[in-house]
Coordinates of C-alpha atoms and ligand atoms in Angstrom, one line a residue:
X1 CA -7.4 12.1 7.2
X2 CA -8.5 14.1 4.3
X3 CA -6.6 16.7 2.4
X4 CA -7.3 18.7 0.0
X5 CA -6.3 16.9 -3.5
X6 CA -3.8 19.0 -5.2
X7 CA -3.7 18.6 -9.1
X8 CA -0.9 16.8 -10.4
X9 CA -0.7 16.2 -14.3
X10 CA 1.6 13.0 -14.9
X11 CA 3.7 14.6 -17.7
X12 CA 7.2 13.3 -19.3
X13 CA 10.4 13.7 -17.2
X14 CA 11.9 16.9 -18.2
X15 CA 14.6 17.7 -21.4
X16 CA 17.4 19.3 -20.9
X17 CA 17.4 23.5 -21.8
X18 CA 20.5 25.6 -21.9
X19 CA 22.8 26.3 -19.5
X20 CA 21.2 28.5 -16.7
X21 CA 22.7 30.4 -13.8
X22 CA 22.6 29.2 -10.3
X23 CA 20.7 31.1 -7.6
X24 CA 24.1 30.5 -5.4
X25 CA 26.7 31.2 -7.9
X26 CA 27.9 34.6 -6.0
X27 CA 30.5 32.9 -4.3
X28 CA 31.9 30.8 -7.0
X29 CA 34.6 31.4 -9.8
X30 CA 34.3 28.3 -11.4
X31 CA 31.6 26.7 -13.4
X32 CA 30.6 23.5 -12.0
X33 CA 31.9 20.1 -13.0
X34 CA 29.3 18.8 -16.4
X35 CA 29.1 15.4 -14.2
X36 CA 28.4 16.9 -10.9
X37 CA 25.7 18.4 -12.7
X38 CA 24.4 15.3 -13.8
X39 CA 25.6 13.6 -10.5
X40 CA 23.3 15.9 -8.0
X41 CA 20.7 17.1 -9.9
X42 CA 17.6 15.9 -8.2
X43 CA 14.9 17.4 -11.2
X44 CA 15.1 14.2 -13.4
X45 CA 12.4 12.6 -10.7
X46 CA 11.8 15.3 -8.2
X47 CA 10.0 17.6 -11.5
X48 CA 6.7 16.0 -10.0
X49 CA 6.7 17.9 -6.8
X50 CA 5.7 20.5 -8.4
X51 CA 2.7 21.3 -7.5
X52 CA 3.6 21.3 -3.7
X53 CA 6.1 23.1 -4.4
X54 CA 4.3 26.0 -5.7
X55 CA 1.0 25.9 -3.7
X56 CA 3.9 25.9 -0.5
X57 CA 5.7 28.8 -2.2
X58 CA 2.1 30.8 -2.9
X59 CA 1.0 30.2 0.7
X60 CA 4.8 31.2 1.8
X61 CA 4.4 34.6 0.0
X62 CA 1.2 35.0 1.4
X63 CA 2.6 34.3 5.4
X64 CA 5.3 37.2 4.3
X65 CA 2.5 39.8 3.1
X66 CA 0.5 39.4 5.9
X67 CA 3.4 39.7 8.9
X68 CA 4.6 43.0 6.4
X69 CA 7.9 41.3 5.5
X70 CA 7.0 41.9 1.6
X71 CA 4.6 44.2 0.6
X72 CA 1.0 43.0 -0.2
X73 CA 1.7 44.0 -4.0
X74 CA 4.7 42.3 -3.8
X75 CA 3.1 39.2 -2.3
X76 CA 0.3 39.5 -5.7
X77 CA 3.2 39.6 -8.3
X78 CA 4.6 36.6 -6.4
X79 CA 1.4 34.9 -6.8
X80 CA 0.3 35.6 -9.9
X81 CA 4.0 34.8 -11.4
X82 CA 3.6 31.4 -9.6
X83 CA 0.2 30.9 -10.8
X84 CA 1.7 31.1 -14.3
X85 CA 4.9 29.0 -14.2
X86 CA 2.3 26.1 -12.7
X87 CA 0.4 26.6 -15.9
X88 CA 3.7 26.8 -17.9
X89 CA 4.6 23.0 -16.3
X90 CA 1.0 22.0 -17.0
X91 CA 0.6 22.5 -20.6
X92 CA 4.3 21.0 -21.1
X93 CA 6.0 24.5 -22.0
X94 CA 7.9 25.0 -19.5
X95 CA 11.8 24.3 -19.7
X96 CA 13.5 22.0 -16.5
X97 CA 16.6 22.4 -16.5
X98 CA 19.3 20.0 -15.2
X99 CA 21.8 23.1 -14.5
X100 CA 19.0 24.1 -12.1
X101 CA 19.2 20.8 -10.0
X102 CA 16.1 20.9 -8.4
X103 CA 12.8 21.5 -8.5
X104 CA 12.7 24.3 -5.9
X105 CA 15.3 26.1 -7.9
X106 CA 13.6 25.4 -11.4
X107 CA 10.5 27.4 -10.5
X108 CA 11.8 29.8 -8.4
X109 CA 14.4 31.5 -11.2
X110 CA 11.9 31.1 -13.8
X111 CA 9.7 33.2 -11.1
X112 CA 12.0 35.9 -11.4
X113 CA 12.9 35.7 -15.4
X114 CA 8.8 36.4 -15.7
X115 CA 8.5 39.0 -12.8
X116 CA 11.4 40.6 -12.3
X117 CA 13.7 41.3 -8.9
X118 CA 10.4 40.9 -6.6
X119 CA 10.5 37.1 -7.7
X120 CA 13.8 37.3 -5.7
X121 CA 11.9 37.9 -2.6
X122 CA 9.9 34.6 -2.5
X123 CA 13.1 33.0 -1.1
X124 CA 12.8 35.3 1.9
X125 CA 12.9 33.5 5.4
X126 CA 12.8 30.0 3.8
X127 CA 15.6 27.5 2.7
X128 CA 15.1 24.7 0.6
X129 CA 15.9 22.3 3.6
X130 CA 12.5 23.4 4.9
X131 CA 10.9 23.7 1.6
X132 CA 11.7 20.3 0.3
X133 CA 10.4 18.6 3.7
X134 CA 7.5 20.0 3.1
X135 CA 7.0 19.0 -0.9
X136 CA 7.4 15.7 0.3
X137 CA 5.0 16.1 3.3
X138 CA 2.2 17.2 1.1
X139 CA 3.1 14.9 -1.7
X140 CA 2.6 12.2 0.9
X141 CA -0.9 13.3 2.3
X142 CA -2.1 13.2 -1.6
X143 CA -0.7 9.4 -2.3
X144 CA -1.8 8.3 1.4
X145 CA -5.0 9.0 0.5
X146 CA -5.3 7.9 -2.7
X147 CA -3.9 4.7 -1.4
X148 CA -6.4 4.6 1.3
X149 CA -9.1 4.9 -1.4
X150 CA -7.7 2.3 -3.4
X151 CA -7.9 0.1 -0.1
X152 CA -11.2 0.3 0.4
X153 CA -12.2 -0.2 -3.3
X154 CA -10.1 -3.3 -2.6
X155 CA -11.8 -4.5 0.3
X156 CA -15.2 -3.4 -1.0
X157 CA -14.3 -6.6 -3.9
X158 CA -13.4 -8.7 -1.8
X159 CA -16.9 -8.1 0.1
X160 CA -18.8 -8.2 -3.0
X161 CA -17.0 -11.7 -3.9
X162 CA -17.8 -12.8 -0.1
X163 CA -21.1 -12.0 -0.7
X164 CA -21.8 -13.8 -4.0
X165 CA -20.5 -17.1 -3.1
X166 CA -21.5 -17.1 0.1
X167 CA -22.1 -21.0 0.2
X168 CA -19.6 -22.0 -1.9
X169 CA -17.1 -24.5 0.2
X170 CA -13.6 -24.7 -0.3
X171 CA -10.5 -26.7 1.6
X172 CA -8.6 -24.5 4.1
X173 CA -4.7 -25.1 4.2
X174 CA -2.3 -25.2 7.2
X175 CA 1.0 -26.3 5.7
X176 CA -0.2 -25.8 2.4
X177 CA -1.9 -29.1 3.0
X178 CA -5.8 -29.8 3.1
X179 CA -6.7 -29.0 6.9
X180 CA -10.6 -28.4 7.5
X181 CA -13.9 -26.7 5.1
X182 CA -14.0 -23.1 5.0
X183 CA -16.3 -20.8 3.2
X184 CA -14.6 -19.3 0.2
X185 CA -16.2 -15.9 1.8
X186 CA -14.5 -16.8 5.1
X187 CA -11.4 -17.0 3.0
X188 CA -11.5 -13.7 1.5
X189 CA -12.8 -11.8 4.4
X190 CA -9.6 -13.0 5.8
X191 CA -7.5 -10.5 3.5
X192 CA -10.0 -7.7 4.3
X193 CA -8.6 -7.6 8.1
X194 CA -5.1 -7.1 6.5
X195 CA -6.5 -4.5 4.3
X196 CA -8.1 -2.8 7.7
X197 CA -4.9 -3.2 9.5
X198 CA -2.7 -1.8 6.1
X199 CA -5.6 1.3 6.2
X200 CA -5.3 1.7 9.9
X201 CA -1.6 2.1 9.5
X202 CA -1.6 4.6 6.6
X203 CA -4.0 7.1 9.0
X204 CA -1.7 6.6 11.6
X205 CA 1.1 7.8 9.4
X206 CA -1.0 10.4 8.2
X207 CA -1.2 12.3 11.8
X208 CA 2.5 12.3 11.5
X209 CA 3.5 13.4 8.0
X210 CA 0.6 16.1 8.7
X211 CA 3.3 18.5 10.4
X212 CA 4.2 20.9 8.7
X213 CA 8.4 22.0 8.7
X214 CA 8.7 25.3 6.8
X215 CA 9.4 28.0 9.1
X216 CA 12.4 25.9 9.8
X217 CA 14.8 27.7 7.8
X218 CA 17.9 26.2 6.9
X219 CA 18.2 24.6 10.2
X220 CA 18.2 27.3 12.8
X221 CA 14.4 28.9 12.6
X222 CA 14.5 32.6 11.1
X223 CA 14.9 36.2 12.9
X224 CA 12.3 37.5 10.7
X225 CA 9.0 37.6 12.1
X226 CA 7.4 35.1 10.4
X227 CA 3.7 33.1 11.1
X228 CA 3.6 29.2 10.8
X229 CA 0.7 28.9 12.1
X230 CA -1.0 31.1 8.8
X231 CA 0.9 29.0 6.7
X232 CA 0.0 25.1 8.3
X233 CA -4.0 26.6 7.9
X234 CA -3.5 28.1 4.4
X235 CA -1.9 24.3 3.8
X236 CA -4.2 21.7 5.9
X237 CA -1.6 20.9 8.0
X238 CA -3.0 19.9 11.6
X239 CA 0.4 21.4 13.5
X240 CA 3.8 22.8 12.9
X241 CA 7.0 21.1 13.6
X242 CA 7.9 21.9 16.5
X243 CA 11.9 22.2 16.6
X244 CA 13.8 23.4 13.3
X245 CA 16.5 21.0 13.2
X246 CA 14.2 18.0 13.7
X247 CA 11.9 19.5 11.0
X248 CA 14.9 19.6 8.5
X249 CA 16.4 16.3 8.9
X250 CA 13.2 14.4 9.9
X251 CA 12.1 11.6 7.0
X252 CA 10.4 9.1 9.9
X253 CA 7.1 10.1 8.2
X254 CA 8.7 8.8 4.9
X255 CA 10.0 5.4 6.7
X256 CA 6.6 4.9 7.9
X257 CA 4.8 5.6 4.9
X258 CA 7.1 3.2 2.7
X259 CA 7.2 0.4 5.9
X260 CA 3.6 0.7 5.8
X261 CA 3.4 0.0 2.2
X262 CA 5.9 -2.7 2.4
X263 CA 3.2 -4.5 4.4
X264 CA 0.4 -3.6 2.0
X265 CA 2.5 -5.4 -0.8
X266 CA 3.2 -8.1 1.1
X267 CA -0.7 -8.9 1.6
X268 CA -0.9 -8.7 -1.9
X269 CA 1.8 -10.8 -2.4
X270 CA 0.3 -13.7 -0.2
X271 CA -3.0 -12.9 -2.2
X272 CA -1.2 -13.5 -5.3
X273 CA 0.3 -16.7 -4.7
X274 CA -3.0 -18.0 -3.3
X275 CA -4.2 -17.2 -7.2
X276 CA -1.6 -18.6 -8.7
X277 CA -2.0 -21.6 -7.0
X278 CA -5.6 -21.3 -7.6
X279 CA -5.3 -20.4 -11.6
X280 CA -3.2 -23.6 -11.9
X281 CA -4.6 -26.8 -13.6
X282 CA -3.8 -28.8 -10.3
X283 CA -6.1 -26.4 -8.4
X284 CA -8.5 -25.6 -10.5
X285 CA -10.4 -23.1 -8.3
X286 CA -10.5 -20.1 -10.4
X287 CA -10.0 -18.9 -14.3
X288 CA -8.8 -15.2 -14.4
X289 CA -10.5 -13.5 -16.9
X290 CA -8.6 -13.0 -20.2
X291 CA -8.3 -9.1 -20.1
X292 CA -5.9 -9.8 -16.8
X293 CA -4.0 -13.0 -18.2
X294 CA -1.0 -13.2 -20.6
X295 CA 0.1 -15.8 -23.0
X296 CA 3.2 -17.2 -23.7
X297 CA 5.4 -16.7 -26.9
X298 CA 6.1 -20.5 -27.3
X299 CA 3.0 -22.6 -25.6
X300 CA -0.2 -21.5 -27.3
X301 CA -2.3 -23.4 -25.0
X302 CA -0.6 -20.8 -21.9
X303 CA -2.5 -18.2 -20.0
X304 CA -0.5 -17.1 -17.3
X305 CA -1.2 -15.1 -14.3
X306 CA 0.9 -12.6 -14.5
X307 CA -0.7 -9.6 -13.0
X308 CA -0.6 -11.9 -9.8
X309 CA 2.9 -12.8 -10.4
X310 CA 4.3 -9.3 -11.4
X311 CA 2.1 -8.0 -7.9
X312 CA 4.2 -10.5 -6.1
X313 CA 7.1 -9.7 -7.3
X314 CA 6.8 -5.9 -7.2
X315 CA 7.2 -6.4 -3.1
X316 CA 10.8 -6.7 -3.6
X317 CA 11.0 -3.1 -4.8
X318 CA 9.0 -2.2 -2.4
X319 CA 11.3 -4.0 0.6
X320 CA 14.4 -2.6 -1.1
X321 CA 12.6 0.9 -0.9
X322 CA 12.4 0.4 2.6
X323 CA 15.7 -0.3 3.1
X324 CA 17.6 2.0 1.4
X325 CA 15.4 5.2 3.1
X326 CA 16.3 3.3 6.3
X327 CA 20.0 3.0 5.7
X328 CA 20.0 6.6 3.5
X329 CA 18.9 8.4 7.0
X330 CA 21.1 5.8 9.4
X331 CA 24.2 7.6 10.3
X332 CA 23.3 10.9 9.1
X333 CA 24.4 13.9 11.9
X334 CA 21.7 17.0 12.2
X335 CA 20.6 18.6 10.3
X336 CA 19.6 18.1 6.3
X337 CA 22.8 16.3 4.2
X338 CA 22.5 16.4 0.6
X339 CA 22.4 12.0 1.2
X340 CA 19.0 13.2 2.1
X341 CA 18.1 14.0 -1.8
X342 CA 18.0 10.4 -2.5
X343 CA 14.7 9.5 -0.5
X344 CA 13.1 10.7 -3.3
X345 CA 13.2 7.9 -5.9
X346 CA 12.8 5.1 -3.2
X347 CA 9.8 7.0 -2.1
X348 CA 7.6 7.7 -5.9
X349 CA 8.9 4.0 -6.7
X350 CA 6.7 3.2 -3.0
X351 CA 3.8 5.1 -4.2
X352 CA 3.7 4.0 -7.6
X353 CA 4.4 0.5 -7.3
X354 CA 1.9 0.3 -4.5
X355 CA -1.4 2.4 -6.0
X356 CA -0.6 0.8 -9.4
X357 CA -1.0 -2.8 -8.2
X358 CA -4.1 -2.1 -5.8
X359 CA -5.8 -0.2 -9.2
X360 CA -5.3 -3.6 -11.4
X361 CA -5.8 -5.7 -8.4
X362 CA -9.3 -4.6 -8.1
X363 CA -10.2 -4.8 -11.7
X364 CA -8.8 -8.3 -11.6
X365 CA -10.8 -9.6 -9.1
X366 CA -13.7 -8.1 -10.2
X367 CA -13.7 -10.6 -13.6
X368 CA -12.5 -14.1 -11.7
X369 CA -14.2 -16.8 -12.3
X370 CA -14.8 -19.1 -9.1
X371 CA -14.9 -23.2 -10.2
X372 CA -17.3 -23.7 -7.2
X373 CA -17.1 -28.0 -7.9
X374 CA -13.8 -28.1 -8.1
X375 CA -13.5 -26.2 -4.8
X376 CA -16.3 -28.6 -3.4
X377 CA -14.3 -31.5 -4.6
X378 CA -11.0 -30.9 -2.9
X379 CA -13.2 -30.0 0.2
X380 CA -14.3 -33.5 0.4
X381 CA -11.2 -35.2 0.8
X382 CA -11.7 -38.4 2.7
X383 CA -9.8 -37.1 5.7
X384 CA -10.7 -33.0 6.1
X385 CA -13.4 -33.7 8.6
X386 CA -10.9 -35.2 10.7
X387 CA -11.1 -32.8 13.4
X388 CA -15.0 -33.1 13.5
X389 CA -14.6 -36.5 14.3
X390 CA -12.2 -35.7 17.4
X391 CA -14.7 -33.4 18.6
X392 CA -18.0 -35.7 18.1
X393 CA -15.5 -37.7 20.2
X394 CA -15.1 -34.8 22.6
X395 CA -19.0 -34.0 23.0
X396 CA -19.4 -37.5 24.0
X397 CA -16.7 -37.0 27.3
X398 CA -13.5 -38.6 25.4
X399 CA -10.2 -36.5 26.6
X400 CA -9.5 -34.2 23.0
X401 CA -5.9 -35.6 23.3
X402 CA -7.7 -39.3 23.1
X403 CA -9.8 -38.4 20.5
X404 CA -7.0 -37.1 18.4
X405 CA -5.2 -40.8 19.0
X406 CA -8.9 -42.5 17.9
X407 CA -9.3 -40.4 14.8
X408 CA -5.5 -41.2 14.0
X409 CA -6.1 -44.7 13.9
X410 CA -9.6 -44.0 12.3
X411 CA -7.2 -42.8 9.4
X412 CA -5.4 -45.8 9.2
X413 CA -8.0 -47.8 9.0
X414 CA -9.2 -45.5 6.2
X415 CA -6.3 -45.8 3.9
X416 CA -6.3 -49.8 4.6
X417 CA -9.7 -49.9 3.5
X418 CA -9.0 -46.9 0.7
X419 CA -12.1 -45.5 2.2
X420 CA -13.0 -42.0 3.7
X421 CA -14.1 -41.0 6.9
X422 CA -17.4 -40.4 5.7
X423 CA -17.8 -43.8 4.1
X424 CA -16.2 -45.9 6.9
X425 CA -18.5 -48.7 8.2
X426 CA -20.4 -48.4 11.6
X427 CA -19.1 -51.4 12.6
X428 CA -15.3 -50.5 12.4
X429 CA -15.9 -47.3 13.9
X430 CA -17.4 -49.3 16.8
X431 CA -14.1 -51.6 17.3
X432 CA -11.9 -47.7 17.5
X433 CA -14.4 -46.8 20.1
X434 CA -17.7 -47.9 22.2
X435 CA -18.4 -43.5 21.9
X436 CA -19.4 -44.1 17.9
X437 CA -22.9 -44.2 16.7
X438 CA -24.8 -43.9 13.6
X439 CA -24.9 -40.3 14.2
X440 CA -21.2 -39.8 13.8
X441 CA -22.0 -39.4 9.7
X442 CA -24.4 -36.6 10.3
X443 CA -20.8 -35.1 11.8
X444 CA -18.9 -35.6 8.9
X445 CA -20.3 -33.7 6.8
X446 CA -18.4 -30.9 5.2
X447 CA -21.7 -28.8 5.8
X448 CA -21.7 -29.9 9.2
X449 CA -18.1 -29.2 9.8
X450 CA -18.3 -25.6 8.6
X451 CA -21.7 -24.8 10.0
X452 CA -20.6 -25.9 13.4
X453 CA -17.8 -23.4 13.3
X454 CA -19.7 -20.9 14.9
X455 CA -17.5 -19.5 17.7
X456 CA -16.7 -15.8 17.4
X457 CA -14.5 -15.2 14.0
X458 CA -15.0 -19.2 12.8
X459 CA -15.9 -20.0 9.6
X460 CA -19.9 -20.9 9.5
X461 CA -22.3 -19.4 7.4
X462 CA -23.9 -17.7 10.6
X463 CA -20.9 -15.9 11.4
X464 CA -20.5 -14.9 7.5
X465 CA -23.6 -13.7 6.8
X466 CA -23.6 -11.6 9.8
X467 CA -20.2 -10.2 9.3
X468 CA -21.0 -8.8 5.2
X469 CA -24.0 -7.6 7.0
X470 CA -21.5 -5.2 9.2
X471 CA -19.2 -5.2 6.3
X472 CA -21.6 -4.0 3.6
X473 CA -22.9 -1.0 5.9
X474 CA -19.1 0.4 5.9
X475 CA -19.0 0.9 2.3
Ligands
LIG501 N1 17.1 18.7 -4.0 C1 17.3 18.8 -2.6 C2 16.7 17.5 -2.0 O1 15.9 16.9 -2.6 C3 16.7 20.0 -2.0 C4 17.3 20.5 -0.8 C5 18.7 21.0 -1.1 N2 19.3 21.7 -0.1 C6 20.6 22.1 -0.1 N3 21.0 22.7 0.9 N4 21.3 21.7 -1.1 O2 17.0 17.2 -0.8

């Protein structure tokens, strides 16, 4: 699961320089169309590969030093030329070009304009079918991880929140209507499963975007005798691909990676509509802290949850990412197709969206503010401990399917009366059913209720303190 970080510096998209030559003009006349240029250039977004694309393209030179395809001097003036365009694009001097539409084909002819013919030589045995495969392959192992990471940071919150209130009460909802106590721990813990699952699913991903394609050529593999092996090792890459045309064409790894994100946002999404809900005056659970809240232009009295709302709506990117890689790749014969060039934006858009919400997710639970009587309040609705009273019924022999018809008309009774469960007299109990004794009040409890919740994965305090016990040792 863990590679080596490579450096990225987040710099401005790139300006446009003067008209540059193509590396495949030899078998043109005719300049190319100024909107094609604009139309297929790639380097407006895909300038941020960089510095895949030269640690693949120093390792690459390296592969054809060491099987004698270039000479090792060659292979150094390669290197060192590489070494100092990536130092060009990180202090901001060097110039993208648009003419140059990719870039693969940015670095490479600035390559040769510093060392000469030799730079020429880079190119050997490689395509940029294989070569932009594996950009994006080791773009992805760098944002998987950092997304994992971010995960854990996430679910490390949500364990220290767990941990603080640990007795604080709060009504569970099936229907978005009040259905039994639950520990506000319980709660939370719940979204640390989905965070598991969401991690589990990025390390699975990770085997499969760890595979490395160059070697692959164009499409058809190379008749020079080149090593892929050297170069996966030089990389991190646990294997090679293991047919060229697959390697070329193959963006599954991308699919997975933005599917499994789509899944991470939509956690996040249910997360944020919980604290919405919660935020609200007719709640009343939690205050999110000020530093994480926005006003509004016309109510002064507003402060709105925005981060929550923007997280929520930020899935929708996220799905519409998904689709369009799915239907970009749908349809497509082997091998690459330039349609292929447009998994790019769908795919930073992923990453972006998707680290940037986790990073200001777990700063914004970090500062909420937990309204532990009003959450005890709306636990003691008259009627949440309905269930406990069908199962005191169930202890004493009653048929559960019985019970359920007793407590129905318990409720009744109740909302005759205007009374709760809790505070319904022994002696209309008794005319419901001969089962009911003093002790059914001891049962009614919302203490009771969730203390008595201790099957495997229920909600008592038992069960809680044990699991942060498990959960604080994984940190
Ligand atoms: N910019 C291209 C992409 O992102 C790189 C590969 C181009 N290959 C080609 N044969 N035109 O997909």
């Amino acid at each position: 699961m863990a590679a080596k970080k490579t450096k990225t510096v987040k710099k401005a998209a790139p300006k446009k320089a003067a008209a540059k030559a193509k590396p495949w003009a030899g078998r043109f006349t005719e300049a190319t169309n100024a909107l094609v240029e604009e139309f297929t250039a790639s380097i407006p977004y895909d300038w941020q590969l960089y510095p895949y694309d030269i640690a693949g393209s120093i390792a690459h030179a390296a592969m054809l030093a060491k099987t004698g395809i270039i000479t090792k001097k060659e292979a150094g003036q390669i290197i060192r030329g590489l070494q100092e365009v990536l130092a060009e694009i990180v202090e901001g001097s060097f110039d993208f070009s648009i003419e140059l539409e990719d870039i693969h084909m940015n670095i490479e002819t600035r390559l040769i304009e510093k060392i000469g013919p030799v730079g020429g030589k880079l190119h050997t045995a490689r395509s940029r079918n294989d070569q932009v495969a594996l950009d994006i392959r080791m773009y992805l192992r760098d944002v998987i991880t950092e997304t994992h990471d971010l995960l854990a940071a996430l679910q490390q919150v949500l364990v220290s929140l767990a941990d603080r209130y640990q007795s604080v009460v709060l009504p569970g909802y099936t229907h978005l209507q009040r259905a039994q106590p639950v520990l506000l721990g319980h709660h939370l813990l719940a979204y640390y499963e989905m965070f598991s699952r969401d991690r589990g699913r990025l390390e699975d991903c990770f085997r499969r975007v760890n595979v490395m394609p160059l070697g692959a050529g164009a499409l058809a593999g190379t008749v020079l005798p080149i090593d892929r092996q050297f170069v996966a090792k030089e990389l991190g890459f646990e294997s090679v691909c293991e047919n060229s045309m697959d390697a070329v064409s193959d963006r599954d790894f991308a699919i997975e990676f933005t599917a499994a994100c789509a899944q991470i946002m939509m956690h996040l999404s249910r997360l944020s509509e919980e604290l919405v809900l919660w935020s609200s005056a007719e709640f009343g659970f939690i205050t999110i802290s000020d530093g994480f809240t926005t006003g509004s232009s016309i109510m002064p009295q507003k402060k709105n949850p925005d981060v929550a709302e923007l997280t929520r709506g930020k899935t929708g990117r996220v799905y519409g990412n998904l689709t369009a890689l799915l239907t970009i790749m749908k349809g497509l014969p082997l091998a690459y197709n330039r349609d292929m060039q447009e998994d790019k934006e769908p795919l930073f858009d992923t990453a972006d969206t998707v680290t940037r919400s986790l990073a200001v997710y777990i700063e914004m639970l970090k500062g909420i503010t937990v309204h532990q009587d009003a959450m005890r309040k709306a636990a003691e609705d008259g009627f949440i401990t309905a269930t406990d009273l069908a199962d005191y019924l169930v202890k004493k022999g009653m048929p559960f399917r019985q019970a359920h018809e007793v407590v129905g008309r318990a409720v009744l009774r109740c909302l005759e009366l205007r009374s709760g469960l809790a505070d319904l007299p022994l002696t209309e109990y008794k005319k419901l059913s001969p089962l009911i004794r003093e002790d059914v009040y001891a049962a009614l409890s919302v203490e009771a209720s969730v203390g008595r919740r201790t099957s495997q994965g229920g909600t008592a305090p038992t069960n809680l303190k044990k699991r942060l016990a498990v959960l604080k040792k994984l940190r």
